[in-house]
Coordinates of C-alpha atoms in Angstrom, one line a residue:
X1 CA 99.4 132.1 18.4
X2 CA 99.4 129.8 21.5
X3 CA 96.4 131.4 23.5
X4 CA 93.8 129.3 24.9
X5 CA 91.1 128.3 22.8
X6 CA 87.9 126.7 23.8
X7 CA 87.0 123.0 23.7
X8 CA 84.4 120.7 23.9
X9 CA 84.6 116.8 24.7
X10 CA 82.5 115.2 21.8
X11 CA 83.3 111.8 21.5
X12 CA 81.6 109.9 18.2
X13 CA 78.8 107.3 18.7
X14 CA 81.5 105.1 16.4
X15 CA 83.8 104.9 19.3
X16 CA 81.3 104.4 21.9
X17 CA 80.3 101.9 19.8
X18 CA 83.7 100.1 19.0
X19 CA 83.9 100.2 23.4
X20 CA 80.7 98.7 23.5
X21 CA 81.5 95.7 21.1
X22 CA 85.0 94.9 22.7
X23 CA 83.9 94.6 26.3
X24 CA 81.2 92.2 25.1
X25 CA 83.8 89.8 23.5
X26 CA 86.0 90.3 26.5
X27 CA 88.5 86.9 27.0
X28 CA 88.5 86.1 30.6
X29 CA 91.5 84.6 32.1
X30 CA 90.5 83.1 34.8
X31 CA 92.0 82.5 38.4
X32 CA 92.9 80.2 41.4
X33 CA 90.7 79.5 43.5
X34 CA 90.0 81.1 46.9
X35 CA 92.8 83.6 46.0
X36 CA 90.5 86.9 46.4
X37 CA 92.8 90.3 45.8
X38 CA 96.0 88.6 46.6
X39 CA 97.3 87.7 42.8
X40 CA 96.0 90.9 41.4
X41 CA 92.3 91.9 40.6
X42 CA 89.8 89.9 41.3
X43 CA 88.1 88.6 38.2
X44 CA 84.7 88.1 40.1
X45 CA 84.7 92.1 41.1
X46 CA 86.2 93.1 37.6
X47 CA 83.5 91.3 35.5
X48 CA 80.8 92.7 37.9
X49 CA 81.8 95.9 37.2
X50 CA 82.7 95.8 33.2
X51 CA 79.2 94.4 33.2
X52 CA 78.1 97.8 34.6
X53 CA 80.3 99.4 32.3
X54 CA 78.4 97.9 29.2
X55 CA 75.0 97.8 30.0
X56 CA 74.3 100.3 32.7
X57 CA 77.4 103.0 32.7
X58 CA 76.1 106.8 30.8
X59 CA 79.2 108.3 29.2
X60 CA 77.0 110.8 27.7
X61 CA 76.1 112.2 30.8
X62 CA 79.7 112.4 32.4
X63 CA 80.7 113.6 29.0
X64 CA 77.6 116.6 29.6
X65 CA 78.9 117.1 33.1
X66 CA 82.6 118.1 32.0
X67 CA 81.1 120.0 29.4
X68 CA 78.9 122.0 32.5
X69 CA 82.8 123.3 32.9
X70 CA 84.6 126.0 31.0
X71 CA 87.2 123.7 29.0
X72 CA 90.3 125.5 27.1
X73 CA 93.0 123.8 25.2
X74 CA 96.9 125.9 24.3
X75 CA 100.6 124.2 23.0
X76 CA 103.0 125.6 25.6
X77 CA 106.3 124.2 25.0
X78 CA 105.0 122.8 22.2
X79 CA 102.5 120.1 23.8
X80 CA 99.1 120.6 23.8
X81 CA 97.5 121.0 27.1
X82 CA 94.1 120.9 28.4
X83 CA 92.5 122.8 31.2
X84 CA 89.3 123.8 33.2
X85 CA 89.3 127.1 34.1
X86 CA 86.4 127.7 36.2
X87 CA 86.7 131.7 37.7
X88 CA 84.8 132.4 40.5
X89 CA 82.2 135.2 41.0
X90 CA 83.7 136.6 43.6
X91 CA 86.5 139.2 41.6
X92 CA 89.3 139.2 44.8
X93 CA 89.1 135.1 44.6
X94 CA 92.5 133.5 44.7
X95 CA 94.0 132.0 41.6
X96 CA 94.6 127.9 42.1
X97 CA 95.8 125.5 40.1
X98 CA 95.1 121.8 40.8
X99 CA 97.1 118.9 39.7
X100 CA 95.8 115.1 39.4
X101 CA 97.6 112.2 39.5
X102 CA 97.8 109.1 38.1
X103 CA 95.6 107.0 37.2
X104 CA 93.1 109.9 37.3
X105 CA 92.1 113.1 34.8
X106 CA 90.4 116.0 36.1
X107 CA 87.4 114.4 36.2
X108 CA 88.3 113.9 39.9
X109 CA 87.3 117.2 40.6
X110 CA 83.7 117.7 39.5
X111 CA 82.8 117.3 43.0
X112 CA 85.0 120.3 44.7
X113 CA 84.9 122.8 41.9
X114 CA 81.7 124.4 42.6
X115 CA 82.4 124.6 46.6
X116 CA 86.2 126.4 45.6
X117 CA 84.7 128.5 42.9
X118 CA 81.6 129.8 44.7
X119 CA 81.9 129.1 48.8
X120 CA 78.7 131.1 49.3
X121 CA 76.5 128.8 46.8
X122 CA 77.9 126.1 49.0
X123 CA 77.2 127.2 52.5
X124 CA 81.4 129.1 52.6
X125 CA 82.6 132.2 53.1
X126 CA 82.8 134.0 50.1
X127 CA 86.1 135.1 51.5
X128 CA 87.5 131.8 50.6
X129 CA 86.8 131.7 46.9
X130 CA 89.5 130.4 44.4
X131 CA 89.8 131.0 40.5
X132 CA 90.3 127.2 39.3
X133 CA 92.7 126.2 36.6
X134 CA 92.7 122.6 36.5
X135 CA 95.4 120.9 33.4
X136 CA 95.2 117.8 32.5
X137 CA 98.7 116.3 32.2
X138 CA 100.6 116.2 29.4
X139 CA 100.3 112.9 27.8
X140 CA 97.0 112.2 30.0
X141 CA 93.5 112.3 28.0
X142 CA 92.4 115.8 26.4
X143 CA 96.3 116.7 26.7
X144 CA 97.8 113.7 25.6
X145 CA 99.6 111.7 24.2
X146 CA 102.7 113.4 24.6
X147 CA 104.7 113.5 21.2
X148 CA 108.8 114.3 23.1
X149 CA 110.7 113.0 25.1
X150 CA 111.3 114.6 28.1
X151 CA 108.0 115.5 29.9
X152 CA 109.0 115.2 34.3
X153 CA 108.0 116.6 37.0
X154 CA 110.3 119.9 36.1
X155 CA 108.9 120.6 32.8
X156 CA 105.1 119.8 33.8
X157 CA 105.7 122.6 36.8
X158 CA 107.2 124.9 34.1
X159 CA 104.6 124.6 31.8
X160 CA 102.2 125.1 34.5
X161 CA 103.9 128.3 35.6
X162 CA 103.5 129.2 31.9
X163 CA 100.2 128.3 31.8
X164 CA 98.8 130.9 34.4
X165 CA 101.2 133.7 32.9
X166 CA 99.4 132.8 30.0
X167 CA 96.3 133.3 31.9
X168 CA 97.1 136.3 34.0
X169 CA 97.9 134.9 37.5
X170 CA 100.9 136.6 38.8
X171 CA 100.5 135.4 42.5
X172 CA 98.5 132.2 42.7
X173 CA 98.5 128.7 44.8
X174 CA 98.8 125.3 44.2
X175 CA 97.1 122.4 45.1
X176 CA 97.4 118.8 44.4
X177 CA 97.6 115.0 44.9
X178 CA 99.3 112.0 44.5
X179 CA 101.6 113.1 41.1
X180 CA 100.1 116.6 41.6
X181 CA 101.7 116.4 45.3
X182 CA 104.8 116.0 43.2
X183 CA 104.5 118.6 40.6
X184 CA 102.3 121.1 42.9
X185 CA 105.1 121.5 45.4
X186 CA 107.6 121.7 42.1
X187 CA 105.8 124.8 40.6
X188 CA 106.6 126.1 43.9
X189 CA 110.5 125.6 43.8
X190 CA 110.7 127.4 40.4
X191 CA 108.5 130.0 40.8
X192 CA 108.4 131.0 44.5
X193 CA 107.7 134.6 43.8
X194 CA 104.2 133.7 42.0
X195 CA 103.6 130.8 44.2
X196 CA 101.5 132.3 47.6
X197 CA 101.1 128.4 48.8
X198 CA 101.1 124.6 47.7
X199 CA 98.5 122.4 49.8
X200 CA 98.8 118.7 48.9
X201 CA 97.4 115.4 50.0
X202 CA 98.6 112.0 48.8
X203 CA 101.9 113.2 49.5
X204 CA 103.6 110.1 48.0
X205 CA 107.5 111.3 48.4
X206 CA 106.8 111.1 52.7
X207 CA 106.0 107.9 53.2
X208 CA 109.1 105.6 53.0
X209 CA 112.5 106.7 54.1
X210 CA 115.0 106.9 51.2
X211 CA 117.8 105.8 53.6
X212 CA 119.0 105.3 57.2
X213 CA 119.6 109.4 57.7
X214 CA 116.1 109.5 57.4
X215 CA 114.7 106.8 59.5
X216 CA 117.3 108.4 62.0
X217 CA 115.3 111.9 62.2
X218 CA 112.2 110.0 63.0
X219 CA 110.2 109.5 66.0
X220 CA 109.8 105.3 66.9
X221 CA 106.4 105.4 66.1
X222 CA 107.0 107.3 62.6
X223 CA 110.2 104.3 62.1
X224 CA 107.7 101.9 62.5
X225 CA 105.4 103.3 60.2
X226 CA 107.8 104.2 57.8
X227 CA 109.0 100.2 57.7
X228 CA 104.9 99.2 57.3
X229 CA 104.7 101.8 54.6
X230 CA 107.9 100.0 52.7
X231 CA 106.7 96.7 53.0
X232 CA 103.6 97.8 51.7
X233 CA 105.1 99.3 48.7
X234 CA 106.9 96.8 48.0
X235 CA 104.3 94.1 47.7
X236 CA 102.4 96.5 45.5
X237 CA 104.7 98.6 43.4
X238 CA 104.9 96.4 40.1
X239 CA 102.7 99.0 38.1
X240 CA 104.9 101.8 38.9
X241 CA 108.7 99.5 38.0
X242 CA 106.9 98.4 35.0
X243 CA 105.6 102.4 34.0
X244 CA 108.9 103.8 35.3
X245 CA 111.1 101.7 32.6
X246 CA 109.1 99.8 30.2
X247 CA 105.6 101.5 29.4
X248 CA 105.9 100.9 26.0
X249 CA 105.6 97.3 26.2
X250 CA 102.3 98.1 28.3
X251 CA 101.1 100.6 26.2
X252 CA 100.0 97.6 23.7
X253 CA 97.8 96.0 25.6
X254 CA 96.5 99.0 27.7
X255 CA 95.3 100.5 23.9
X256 CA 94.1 97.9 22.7
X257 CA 91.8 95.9 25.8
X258 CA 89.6 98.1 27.7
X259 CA 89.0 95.2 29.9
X260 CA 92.9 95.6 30.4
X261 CA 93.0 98.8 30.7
X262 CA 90.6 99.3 33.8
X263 CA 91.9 96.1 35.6
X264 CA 95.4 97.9 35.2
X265 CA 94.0 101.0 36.6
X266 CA 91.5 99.6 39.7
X267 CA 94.1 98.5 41.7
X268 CA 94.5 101.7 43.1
X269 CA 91.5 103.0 42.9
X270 CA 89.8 100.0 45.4
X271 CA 92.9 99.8 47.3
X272 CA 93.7 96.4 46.3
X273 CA 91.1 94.9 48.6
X274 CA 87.4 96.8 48.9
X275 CA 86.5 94.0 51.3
X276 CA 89.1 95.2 54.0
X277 CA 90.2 98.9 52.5
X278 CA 90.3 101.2 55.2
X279 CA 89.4 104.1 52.6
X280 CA 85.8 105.5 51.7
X281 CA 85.0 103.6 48.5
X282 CA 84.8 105.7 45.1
X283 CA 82.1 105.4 43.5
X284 CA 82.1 103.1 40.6
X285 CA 80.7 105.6 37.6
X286 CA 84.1 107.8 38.7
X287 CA 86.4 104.9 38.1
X288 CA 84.7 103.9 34.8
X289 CA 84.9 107.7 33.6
X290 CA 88.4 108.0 34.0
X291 CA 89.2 104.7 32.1
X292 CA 87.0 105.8 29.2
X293 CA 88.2 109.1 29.2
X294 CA 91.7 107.6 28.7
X295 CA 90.2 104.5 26.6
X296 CA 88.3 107.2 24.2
X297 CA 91.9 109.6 23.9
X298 CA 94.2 106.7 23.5
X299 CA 96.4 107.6 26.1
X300 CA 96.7 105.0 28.8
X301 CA 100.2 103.7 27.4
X302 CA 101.1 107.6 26.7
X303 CA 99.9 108.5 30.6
X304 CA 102.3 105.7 31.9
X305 CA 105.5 107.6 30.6
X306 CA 104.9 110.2 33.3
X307 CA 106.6 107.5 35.4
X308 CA 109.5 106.6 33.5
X309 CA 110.2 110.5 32.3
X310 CA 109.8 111.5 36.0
X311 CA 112.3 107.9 37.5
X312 CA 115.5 109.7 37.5
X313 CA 114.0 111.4 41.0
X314 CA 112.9 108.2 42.4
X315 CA 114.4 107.4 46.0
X316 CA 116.0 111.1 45.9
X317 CA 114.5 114.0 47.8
X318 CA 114.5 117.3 46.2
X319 CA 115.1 120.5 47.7
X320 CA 113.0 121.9 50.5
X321 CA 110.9 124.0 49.1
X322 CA 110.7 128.1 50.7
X323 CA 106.9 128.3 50.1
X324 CA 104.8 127.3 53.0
X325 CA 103.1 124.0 52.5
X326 CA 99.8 122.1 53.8
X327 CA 99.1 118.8 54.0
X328 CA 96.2 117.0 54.1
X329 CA 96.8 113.4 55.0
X330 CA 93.6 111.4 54.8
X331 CA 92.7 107.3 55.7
X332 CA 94.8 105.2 53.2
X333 CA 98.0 107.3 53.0
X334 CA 101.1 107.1 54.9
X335 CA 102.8 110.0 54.9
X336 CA 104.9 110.8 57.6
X337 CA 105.6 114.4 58.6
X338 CA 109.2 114.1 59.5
X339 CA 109.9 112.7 56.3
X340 CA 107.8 115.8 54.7
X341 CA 109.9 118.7 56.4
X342 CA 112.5 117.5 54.7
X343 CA 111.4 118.8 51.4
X344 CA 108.6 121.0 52.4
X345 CA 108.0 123.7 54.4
X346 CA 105.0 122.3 56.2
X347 CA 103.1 125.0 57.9
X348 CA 99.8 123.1 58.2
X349 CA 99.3 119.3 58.6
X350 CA 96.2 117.6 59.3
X351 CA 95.1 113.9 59.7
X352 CA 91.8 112.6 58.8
X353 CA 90.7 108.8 59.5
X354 CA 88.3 108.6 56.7
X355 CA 88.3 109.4 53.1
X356 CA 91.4 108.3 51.0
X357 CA 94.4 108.2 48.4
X358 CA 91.8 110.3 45.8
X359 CA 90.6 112.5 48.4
X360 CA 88.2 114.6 45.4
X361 CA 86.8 111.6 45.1
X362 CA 86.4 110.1 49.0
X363 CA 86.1 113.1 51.2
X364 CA 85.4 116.6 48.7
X365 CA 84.0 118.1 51.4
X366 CA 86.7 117.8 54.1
X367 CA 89.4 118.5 51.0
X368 CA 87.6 122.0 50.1
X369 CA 87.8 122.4 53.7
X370 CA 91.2 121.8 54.6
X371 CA 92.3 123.8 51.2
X372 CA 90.0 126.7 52.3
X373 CA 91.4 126.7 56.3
X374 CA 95.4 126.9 54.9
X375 CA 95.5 129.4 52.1
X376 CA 93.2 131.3 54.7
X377 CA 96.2 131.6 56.5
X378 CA 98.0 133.0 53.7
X379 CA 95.9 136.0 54.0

């Protein structure tokens, strides 16, 4: 009774309608003077681009392009969950699931789909095909909102594990970022005789030491960047302390101000500052298909639980993991790789100076690469 059945994203003119009308009577706040990105959004940069979003931005044609993707939807422990699953046409491809994060859907990977799917329609080896199964989180857009309790990092890899039974995959990999770095590397601790390989980049648990033993099993020049990376976090970490213990309170005015909703969400997605980001900048119809996509489900407020179901493994590192791991550690992200081994088993680790925290987004190309050249070790 629970097997996958197709879906379609068909969103009513009524609601693009309702969008349309409440970004025109948006309320500004204003701000200080001369203050830039250093309060919080800038309102100069976030009216520019809610302009966009009311006169210029197509949903109808991101809606056509996710529809240009096989979409499925089942209830596995009894949530309903969303996928793409994309097979490739090569029959010996291997299976892979991919994991967002947050504040993203899979929309973040219309651009590397095709070149996993079908390498030689792409300039690849066929040899490096994948099967792609791509879940949308519970509680996040076409999965949400979440109606329990309960829904971490454990259960999400559980019900991913369930998902490709569901679907056939007896040996598959896993691949992910920023929360899928989390839960990717998680479907590999509980199922490590399905899972060939987990290849993550925003790897967001290497980045700050959780305590002096680690800082101790660093080099001087990981220390140092381990103490940048803390600072950093901690001058930008108010979204997730909010998420993590209150995200009901939020969930008001994320559901009910699209204006609010996007500011909430573009921090990360511009880095804080697009006038001194390091990263490659994302393009602005992305960022606006993500916030309507969670705008048009109601699930902004229900997406921000992920944080506070998933807290009680803040600041502690879980077991290293047996299945070999690769990391992909692109401009923008600080992970450090003796912080990684301590939960991973990192068999692959490469740097890249460009590209960014949504590397689907910043740098497909050198993702699908990197993904290709590690499970192509696995064979």
């Amino acid at each position: 009774m629970n097997a996958p059945e197709p879906f379609r994203i068909d969103v009513a003119q009524e609601a693009l309608d309702d969008l349309q009308e409440r970004l025109a009577r948006t309320r500004w706040p204003g701000e200080l003077p001369g203050v830039g990105w250093s309060y919080g959004v800038h309102q100069d940069y976030l009216a520019d681009l809610v302009e966009h979003w009311r006169t210029g931005y197509d949903w109808r044609r991101h809606e056509a392009r996710l529809n240009s993707f096989p979409q499925f939807t089942t209830v596995i422990d009894d949530q309903r969950v969303h996928f793409l699953h994309v097979r490739s046409p090569e029959s010996d491809a291997t299976p892979l699931i991919i994991t967002h994060g947050w504040p993203s859907t899979v929309y973040d990977f219309v651009d590397v789909i095709g070149p996993l799917t079908d390498p030689r329609a792409h300039g690849g080896d066929p040899a490096d095909a994948f099967h792609v199964v791509a879940p949308s989180l519970p509680g996040f857009a076409f999965s949400g909102p979440t109606t329990r309790t309960g829904w971490g990092v454990n259960r999400i890899a559980c019900a991913w594990a369930e998902l490709m039974r569901r679907l056939g995959y007896e040996r598959y990999g896993a691949q992910g970022g920023d929360f899928g770095s989390i839960v990717s590397p998680e479907l590999g601790r509980i199922a490590p005789e399905n899972v060939l390989g987990v290849h993550v980049n925003a790897l967001v648990d290497a980045s700050v030491a959780s305590g002096p033993s680690d800082l101790a099993r660093l080099s001087e020049e990981e220390r140092a960047q381990a103490e940048r990376n803390q600072a950093l976090w901690y001058g930008h970490s108010g979204y997730a302390v909010q998420m993590s213990t209150r995200p009901q309170t939020l969930a008001y005015a994320l559901n009910d101000s699209p204006v609010g909703q996007l500011a909430w969400n573009l921090e990360w997605f511009v880095d804080w500052d697009p006038a001194r980001t390091e990263q490659t900048p994302i393009d602005r119809d992305a960022i606006l298909t993500n916030v309507t996509i969670f705008w048009l489900t109601g699930t902004a407020g229900s997406a921000a639980r992920l944080y506070l179901e998933s807290a009680d493994g803040w600041g502690r590192r879980p077991e290293r993991t047996t299945v070999p791991t690769g990391v992909a550690n692109f401009a923008g992200d600080g992970a450090l790789r003796g912080l990684a081994e301590l939960s991973h088993k990192i068999t692959r680790w490469t740097s890249f100076p460009a590209g960014g925290h949504f590397a689907s987004l910043q740098a497909p190309d050198l993702l699908v690469d990197d993904i290709r050249a590690f499970f192509g070790t696995l064979r």
